[in-house]
PDB file of C-alpha atoms in Angstrom:
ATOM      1  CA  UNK A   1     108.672  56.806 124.222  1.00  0.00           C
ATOM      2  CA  UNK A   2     105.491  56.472 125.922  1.00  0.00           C
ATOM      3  CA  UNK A   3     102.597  54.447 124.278  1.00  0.00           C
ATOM      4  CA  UNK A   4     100.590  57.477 123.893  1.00  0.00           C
ATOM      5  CA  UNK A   5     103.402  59.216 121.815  1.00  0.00           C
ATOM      6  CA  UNK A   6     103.349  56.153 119.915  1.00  0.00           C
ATOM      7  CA  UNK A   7      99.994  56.336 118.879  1.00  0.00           C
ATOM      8  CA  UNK A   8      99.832  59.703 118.168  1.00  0.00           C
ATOM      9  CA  UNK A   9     102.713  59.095 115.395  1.00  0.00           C
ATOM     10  CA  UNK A  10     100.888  56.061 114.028  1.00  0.00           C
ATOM     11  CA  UNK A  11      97.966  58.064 113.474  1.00  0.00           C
ATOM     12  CA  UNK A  12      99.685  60.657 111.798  1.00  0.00           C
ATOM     13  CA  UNK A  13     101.209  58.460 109.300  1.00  0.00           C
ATOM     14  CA  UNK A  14      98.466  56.818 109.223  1.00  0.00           C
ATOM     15  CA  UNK A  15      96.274  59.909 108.039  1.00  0.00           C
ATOM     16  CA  UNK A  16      99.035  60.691 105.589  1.00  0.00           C
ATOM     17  CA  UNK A  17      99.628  63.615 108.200  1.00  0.00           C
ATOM     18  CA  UNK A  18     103.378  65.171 107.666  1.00  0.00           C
ATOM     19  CA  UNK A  19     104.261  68.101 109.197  1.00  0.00           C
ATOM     20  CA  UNK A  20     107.332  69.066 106.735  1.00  0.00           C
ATOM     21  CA  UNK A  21     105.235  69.261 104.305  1.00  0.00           C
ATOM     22  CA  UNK A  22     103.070  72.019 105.953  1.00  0.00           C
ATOM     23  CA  UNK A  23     105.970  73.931 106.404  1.00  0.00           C
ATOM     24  CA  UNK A  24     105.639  75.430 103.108  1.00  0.00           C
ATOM     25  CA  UNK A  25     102.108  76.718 103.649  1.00  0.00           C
ATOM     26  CA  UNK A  26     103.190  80.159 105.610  1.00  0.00           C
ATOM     27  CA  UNK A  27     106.167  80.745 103.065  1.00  0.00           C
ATOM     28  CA  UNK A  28     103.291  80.707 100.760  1.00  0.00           C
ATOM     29  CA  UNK A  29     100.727  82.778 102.596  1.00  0.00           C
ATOM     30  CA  UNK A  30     103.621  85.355 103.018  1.00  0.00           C
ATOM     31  CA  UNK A  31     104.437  85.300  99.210  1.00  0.00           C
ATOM     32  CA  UNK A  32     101.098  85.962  98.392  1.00  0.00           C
ATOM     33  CA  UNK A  33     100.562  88.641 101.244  1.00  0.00           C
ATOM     34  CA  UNK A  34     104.052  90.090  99.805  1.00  0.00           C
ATOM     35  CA  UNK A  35     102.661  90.249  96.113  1.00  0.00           C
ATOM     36  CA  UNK A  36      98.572  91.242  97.060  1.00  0.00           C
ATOM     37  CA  UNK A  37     100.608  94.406  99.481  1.00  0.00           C
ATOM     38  CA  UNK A  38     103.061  95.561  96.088  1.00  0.00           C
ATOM     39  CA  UNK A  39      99.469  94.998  93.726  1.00  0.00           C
ATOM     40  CA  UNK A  40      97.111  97.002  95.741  1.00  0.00           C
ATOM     41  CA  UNK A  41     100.328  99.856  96.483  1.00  0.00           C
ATOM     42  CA  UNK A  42     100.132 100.601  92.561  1.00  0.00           C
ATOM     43  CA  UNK A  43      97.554 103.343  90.722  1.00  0.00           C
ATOM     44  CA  UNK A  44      96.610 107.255  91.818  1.00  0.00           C
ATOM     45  CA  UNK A  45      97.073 108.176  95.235  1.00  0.00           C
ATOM     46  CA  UNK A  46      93.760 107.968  97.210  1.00  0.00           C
ATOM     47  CA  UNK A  47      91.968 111.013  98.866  1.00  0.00           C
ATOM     48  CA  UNK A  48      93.082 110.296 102.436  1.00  0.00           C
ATOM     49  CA  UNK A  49      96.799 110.296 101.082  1.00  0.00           C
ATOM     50  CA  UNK A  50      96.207 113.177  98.783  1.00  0.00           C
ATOM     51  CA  UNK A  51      95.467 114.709 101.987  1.00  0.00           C
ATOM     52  CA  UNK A  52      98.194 113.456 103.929  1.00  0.00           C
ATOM     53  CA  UNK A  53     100.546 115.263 101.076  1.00  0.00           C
ATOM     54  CA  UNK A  54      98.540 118.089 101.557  1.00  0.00           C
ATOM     55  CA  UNK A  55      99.699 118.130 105.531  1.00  0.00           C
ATOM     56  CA  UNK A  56     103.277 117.675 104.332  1.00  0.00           C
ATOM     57  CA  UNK A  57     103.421 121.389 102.058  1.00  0.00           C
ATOM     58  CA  UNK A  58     101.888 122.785 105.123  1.00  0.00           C
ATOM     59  CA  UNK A  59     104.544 121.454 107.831  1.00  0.00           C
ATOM     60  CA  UNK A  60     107.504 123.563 108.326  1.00  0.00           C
ATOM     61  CA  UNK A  61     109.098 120.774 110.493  1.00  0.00           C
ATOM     62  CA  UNK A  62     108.325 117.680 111.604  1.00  0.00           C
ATOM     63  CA  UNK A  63     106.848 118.891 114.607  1.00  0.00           C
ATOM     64  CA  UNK A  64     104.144 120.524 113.015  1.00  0.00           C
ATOM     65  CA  UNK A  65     103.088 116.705 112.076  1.00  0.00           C
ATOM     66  CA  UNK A  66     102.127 116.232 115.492  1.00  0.00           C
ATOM     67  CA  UNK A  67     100.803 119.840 116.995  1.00  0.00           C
ATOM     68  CA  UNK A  68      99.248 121.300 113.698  1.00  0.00           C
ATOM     69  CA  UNK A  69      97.445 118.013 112.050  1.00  0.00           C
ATOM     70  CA  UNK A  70      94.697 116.588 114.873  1.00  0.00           C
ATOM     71  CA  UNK A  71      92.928 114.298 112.618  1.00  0.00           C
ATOM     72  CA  UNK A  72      92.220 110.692 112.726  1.00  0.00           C
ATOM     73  CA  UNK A  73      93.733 110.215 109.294  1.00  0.00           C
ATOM     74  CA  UNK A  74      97.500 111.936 110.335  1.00  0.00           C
ATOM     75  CA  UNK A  75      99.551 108.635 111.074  1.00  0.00           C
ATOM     76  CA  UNK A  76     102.499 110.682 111.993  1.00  0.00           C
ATOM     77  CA  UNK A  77     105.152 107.988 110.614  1.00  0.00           C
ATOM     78  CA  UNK A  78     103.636 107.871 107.325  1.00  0.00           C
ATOM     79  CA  UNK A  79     103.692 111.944 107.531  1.00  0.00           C
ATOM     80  CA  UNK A  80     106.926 111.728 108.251  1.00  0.00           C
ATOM     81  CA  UNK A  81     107.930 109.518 105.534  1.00  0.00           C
ATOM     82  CA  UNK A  82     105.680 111.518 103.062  1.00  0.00           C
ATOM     83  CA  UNK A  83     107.833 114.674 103.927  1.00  0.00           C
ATOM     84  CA  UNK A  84     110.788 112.541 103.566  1.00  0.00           C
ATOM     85  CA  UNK A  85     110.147 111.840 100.258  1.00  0.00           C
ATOM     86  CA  UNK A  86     109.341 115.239  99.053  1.00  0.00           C
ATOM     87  CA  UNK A  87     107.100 115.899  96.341  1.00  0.00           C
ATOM     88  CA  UNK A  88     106.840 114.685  92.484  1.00  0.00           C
ATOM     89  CA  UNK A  89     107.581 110.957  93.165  1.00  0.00           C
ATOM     90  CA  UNK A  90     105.712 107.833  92.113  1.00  0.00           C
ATOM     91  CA  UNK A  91     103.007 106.505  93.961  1.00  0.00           C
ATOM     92  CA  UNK A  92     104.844 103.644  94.825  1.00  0.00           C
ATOM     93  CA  UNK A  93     107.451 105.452  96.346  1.00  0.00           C
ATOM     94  CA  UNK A  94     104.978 107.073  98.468  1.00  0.00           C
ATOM     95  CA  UNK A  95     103.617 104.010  99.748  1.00  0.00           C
ATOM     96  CA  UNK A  96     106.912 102.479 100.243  1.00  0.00           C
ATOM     97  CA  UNK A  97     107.011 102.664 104.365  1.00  0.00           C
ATOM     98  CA  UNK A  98     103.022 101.010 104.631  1.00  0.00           C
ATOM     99  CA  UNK A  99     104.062  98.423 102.407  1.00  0.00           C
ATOM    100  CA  UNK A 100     107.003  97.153 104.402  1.00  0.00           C
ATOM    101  CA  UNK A 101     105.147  97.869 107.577  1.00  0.00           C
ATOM    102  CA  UNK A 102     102.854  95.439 106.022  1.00  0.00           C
ATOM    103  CA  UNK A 103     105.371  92.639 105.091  1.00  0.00           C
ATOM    104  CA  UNK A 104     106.610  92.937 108.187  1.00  0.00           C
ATOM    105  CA  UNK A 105     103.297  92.526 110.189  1.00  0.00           C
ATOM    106  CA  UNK A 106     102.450  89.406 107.781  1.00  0.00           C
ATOM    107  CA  UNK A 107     105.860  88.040 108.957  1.00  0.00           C
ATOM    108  CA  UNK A 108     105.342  89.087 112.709  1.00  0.00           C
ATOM    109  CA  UNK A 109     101.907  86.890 112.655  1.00  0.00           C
ATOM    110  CA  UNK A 110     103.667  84.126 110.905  1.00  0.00           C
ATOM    111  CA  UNK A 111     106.450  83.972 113.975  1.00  0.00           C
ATOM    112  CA  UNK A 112     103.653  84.527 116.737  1.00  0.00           C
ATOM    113  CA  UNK A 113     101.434  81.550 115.273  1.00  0.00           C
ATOM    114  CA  UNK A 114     104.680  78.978 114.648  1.00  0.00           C
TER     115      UNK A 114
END
């Protein structure tokens, strides 16, 4: 071990510097991400995804999500999931798909900055 790598370890312990015990901090930054994304997916449906469901009695097939809707507000894969889904379910349900597309972003960013 060079002398430099030596140091470097010295001063570590030296700060009180471990990194085990940082490996805990992005469990909990994903925990909390995890519960903040099911919190804020709870309540009324809001007017952009009233609107959405409003696309989804007007599409005949899935298709239609793509040539009929040119809006800034159609994400097709949340259209698609809406129509999925059908009408008459909870809120929760509806939101389902953006709420694991968020988990799993969180946990993409974790593994791109470890």
């Amino acid at each position: 071990m060079s002398s430099k790598a030596k140091k470097g370890k010295q001063s570590a312990k030296a700060s009180g510097g471990n990194k085990d015990s940082w490996n805990i901090l992005p469990w909990c930054l994903l925990s909390l991400g995890l519960v903040l994304l099911v919190i804020s997916a709870r309540g009324d449906l809001w007017l952009d995804e009233v609107l959405s469901m409003q696309w989804v009695r007007n599409a005949t097939t899935p298709l239609d999500v793509l040539t009929l809707f040119r809006h800034d507000n159609n994400h097709p894969l949340n259209t698609w999931w809406l129509m999925l889904m059908g009408e008459g379910k909870s809120s929760l349900l509806y939101r389902l798909f953006s709420v694991v597309s968020g988990i799993l972003s969180l946990g993409l960013i974790w593994k791109i900055s470890t």
